[in-house]
Short mmCIF file of C-alpha atoms in Angstrom, two decimals:
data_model
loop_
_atom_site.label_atom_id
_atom_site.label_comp_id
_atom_site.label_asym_id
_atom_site.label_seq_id
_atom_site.Cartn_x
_atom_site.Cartn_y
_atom_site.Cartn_z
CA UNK V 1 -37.66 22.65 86.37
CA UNK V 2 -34.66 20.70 85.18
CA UNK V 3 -37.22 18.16 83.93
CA UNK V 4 -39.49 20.84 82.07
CA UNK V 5 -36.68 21.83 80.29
CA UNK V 6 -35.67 18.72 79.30
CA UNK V 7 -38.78 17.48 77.51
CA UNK V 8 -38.95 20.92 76.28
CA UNK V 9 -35.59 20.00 74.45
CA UNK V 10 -37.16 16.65 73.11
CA UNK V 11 -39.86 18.05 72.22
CA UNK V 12 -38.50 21.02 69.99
CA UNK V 13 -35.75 18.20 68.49
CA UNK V 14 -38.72 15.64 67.47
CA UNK V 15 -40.26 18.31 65.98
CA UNK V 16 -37.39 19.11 63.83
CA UNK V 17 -36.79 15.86 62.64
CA UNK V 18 -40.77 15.71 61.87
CA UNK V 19 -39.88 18.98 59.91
CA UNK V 20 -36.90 17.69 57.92
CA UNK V 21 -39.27 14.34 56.78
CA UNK V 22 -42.04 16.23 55.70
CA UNK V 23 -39.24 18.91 53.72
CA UNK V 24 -37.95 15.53 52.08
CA UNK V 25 -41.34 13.73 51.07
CA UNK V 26 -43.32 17.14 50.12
CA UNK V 27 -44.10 16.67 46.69
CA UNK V 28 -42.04 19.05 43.76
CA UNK V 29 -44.05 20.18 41.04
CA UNK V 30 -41.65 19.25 37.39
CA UNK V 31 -41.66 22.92 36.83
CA UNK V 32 -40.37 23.92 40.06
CA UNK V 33 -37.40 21.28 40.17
CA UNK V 34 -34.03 22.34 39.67
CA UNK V 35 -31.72 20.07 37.82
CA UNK V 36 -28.82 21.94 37.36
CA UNK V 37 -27.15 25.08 38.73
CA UNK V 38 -27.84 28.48 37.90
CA UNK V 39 -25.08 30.46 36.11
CA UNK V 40 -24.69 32.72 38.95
CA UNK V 41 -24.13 30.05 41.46
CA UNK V 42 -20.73 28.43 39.06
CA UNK V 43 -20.04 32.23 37.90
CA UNK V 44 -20.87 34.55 40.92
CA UNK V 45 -20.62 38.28 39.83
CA UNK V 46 -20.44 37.42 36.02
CA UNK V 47 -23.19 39.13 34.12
CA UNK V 48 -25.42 37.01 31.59
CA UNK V 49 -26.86 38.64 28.31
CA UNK V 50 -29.87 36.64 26.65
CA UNK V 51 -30.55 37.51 22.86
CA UNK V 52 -34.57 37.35 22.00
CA UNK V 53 -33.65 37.49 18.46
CA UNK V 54 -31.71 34.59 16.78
CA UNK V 55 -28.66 36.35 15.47
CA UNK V 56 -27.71 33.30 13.21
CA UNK V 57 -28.01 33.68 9.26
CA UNK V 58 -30.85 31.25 7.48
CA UNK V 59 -28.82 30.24 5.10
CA UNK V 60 -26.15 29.24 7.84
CA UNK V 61 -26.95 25.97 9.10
CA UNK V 62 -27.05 25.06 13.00
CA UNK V 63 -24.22 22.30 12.51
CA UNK V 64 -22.00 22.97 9.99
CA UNK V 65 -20.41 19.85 7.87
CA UNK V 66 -16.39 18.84 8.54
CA UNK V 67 -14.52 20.93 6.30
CA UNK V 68 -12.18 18.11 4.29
CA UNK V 69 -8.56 18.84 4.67
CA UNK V 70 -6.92 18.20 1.42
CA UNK V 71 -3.19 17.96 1.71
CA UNK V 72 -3.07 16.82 -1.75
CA UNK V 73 -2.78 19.21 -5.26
CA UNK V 74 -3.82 17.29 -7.74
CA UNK V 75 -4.33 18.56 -11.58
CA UNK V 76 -7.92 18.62 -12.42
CA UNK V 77 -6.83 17.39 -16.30
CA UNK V 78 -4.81 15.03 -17.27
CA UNK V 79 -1.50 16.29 -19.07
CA UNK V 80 -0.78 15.75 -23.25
CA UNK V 81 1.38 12.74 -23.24
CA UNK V 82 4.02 11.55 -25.89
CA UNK V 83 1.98 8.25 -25.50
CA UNK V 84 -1.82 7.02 -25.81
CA UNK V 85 -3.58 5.65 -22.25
CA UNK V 86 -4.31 2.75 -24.65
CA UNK V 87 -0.35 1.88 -25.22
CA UNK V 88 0.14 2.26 -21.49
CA UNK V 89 -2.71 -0.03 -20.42
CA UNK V 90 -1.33 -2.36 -22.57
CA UNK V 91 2.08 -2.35 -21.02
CA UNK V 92 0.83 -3.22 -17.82
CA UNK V 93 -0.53 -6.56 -19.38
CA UNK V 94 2.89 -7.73 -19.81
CA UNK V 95 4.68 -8.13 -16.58
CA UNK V 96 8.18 -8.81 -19.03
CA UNK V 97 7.64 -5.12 -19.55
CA UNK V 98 7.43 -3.91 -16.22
CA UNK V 99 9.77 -2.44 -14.05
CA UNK V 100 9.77 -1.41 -10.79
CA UNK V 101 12.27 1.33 -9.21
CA UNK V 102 13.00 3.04 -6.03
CA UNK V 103 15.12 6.75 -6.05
CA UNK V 104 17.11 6.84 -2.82
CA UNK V 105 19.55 8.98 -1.34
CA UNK V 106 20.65 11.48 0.95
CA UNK V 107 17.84 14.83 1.68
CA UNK V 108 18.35 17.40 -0.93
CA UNK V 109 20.22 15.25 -3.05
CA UNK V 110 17.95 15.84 -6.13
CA UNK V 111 15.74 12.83 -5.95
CA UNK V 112 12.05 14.56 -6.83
CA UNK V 113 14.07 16.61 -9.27
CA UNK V 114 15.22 13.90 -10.84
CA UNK V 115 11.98 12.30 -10.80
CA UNK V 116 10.10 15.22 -12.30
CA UNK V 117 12.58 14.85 -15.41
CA UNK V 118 11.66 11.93 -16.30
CA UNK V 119 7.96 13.05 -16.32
CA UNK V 120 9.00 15.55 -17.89
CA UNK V 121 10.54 13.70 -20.18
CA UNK V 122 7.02 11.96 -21.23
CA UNK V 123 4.74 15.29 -21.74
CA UNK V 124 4.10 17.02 -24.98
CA UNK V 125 4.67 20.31 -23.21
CA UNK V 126 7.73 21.08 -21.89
CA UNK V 127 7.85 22.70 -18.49
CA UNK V 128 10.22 23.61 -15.34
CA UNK V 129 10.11 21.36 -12.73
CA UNK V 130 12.03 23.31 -10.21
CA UNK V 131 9.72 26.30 -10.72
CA UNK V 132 6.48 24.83 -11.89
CA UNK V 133 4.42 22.18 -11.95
CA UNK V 134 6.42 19.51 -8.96
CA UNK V 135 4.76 15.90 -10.02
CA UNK V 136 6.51 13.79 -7.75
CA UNK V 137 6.06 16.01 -4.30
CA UNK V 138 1.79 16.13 -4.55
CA UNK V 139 1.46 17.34 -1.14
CA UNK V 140 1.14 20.88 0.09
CA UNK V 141 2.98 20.76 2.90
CA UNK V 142 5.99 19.09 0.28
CA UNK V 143 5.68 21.95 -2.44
CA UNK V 144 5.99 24.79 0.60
CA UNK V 145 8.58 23.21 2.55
CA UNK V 146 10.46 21.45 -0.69
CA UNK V 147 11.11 18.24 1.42
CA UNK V 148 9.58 14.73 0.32
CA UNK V 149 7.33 13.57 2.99
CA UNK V 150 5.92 10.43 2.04
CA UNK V 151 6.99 7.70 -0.73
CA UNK V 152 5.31 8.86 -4.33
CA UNK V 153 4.67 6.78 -7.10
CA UNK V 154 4.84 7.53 -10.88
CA UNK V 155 3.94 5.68 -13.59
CA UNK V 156 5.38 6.17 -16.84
CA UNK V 157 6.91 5.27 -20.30
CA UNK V 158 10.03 5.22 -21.17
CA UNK V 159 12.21 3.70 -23.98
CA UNK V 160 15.60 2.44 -23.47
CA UNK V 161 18.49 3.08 -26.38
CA UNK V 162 16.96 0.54 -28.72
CA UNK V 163 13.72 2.30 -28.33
CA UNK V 164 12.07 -0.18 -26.71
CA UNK V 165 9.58 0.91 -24.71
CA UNK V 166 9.11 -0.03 -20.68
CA UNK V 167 6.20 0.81 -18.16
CA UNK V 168 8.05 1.91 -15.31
CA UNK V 169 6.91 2.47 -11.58
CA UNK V 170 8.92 5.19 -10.11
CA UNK V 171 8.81 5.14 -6.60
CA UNK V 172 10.31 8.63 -5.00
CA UNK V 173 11.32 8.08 -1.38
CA UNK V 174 12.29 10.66 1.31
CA UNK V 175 15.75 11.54 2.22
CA UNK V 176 14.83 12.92 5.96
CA UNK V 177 16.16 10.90 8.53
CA UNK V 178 12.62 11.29 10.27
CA UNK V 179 10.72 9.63 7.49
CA UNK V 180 12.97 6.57 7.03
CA UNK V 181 9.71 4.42 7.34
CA UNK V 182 8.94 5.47 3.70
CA UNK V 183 12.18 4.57 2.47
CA UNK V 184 12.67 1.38 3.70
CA UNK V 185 8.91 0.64 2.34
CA UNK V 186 9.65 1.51 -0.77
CA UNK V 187 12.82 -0.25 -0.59
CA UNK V 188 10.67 -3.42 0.01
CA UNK V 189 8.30 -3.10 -3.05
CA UNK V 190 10.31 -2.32 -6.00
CA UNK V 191 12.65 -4.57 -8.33
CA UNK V 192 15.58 -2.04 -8.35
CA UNK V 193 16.94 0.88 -6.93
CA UNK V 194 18.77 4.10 -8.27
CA UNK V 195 21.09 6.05 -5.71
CA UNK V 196 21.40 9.42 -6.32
CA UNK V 197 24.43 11.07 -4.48
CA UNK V 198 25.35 15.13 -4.58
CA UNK V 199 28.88 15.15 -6.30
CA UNK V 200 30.24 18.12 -3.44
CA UNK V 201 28.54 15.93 -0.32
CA UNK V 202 29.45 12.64 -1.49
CA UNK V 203 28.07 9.64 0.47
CA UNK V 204 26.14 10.46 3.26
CA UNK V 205 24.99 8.76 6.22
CA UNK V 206 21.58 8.27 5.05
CA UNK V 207 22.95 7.08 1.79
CA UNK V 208 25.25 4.36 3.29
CA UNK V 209 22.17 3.16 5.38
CA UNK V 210 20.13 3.08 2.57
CA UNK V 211 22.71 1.56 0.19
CA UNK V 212 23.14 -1.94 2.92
CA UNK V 213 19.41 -1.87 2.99
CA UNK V 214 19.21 -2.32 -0.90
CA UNK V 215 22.22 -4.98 -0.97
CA UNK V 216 20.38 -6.71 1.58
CA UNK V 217 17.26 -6.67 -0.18
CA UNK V 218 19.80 -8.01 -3.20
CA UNK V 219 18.52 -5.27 -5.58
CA UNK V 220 20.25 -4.25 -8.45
CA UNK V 221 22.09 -0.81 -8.00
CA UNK V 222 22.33 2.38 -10.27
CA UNK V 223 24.27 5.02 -9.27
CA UNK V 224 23.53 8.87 -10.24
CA UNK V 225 25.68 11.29 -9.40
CA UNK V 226 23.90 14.65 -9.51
CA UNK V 227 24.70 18.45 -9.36
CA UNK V 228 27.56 17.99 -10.83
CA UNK V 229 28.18 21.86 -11.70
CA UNK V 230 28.39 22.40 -8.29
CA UNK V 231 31.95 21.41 -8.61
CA UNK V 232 32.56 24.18 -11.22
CA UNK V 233 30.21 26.92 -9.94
CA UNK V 234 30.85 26.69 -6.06
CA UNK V 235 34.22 24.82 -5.54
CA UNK V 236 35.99 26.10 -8.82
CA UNK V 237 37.96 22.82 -9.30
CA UNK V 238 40.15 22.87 -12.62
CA UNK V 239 38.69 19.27 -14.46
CA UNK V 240 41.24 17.39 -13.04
CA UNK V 241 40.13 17.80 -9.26
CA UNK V 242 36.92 17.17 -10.38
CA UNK V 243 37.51 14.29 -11.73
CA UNK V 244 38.88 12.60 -8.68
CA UNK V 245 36.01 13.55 -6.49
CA UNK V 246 33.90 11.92 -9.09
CA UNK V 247 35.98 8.75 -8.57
CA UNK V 248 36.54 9.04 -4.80
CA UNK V 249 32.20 9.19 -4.74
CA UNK V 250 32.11 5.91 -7.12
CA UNK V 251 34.65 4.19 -5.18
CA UNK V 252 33.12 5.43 -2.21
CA UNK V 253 30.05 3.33 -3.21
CA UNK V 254 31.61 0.65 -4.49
CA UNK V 255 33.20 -0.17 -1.45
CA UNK V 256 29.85 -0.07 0.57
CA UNK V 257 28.61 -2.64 -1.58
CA UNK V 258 31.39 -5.03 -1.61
CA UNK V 259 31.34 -4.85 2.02
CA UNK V 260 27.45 -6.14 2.70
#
């Protein structure tokens, strides 16, 4: 009996390996294979709703184009100048007649201000550049936060007191500490540089970094001191007192660039 019921239990086992061959070689019609998972199986219990009708507009298409961010705002006409396009073309034939300038200082010191008056200073129409139209911050993200975030150049013409005139290439740089990058670019492509300092802040640490950089890129210096009535409005000082913070701010200076 023992024996019986051992080939019995071959038996049955060979036939279920015969079984699992012939379930692996049977042949799968394409329609009946199954190449991926139902949405039951990787979502059991979630309920699936098929549309018959395309709910999708004609006119809308299947893949839409990349929308092109535009960071920039950028007139679409060019502004009346106190100068023809001819004149200035033929400025930048003469490199004798160039010049080449980067504004640097501390942030909020008045840098794009200043820059926008002396764009200003070449239109026909006269306009407020601390309310209006801001030239030298193009950027959206610049006009809404009114910080410079990258280096801007403007061209222009100006005339010096003999009323000679010079195409100049006006390179506004940021004051943030975070986008130093731009300044010391800027720093490395001009001819000159003008340092603009608030007369209440003085010197800052920004400007004294940026004032060894220009000494050690041996370019000539201007120094601008700006918002002056700041002294008047917000401090109150009598002239006098004024007039030594004005010459504690250019001494100031002066002694950064003696000692680089």
């Amino acid at each position: 009996n023992d024996d019986d019921e051992y080939d019995g239990a071959l038996i049955e086992r060979a036939d279920d390996q015969r079984m699992d061959v012939v379930e692996e070689n049977r042949i799968i019609l394409h329609e009946d294979k199954k190449y991926y998972p139902d949405a039951e199986e990787i979502y059991p219990g979630v309920r699936t709703v098929t549309l018959d009708e395309d709910a999708q507009d004609l006119n809308e298409p299947i893949i839409k184009p990349v929308k092109q961010k535009v960071f920039s705002v950028l007139e679409k006409e060019p502004p009346k100048l106190k100068y023809e396009t001819e004149f200035m073309a033929g400025l930048m034939q003469t490199p004798a007649l160039i010049r080449n300038i980067a504004l640097l200082g501390q942030f909020h010191h008045g840098k794009t201000s200043f820059a926008d008056l002396l764009v200003q200073a070449t239109h026909e129409q006269e306009w407020e550049p601390a309310k209006e139209v801001r030239y030298a911050d193009s950027r959206k993200d610049e006009q809404e936060r009114h910080l410079s975030i990258k280096s801007n150049v403007l061209s222009l013409v100006l005339d010096d007191l003999k009323e000679k005139s010079y195409f100049l290439n006006v390179v506004d740089t940021p004051g943030h500490v975070n986008f130093t990058d731009e300044a010391t670019a800027g720093i490395r492509s001009v001819d000159g540089a003008v340092v603009i300092v608030d007369a209440i802040e003085g010197v800052m640490l920004n400007t004294e970094r940026l004032l060894k950089q220009a000494v050690a890129a041996r370019l000539p210096i201007t120094l601008v001191i700006n918002k002056m009535d700041r002294l008047i409005l917000e401090l109150k000082l009598p002239p006098a007192d004024a007039y030594f913070k004005l010459i504690h701010t250019i001494e100031e200076v002066n002694g950064i660039i003696a000692n680089h």
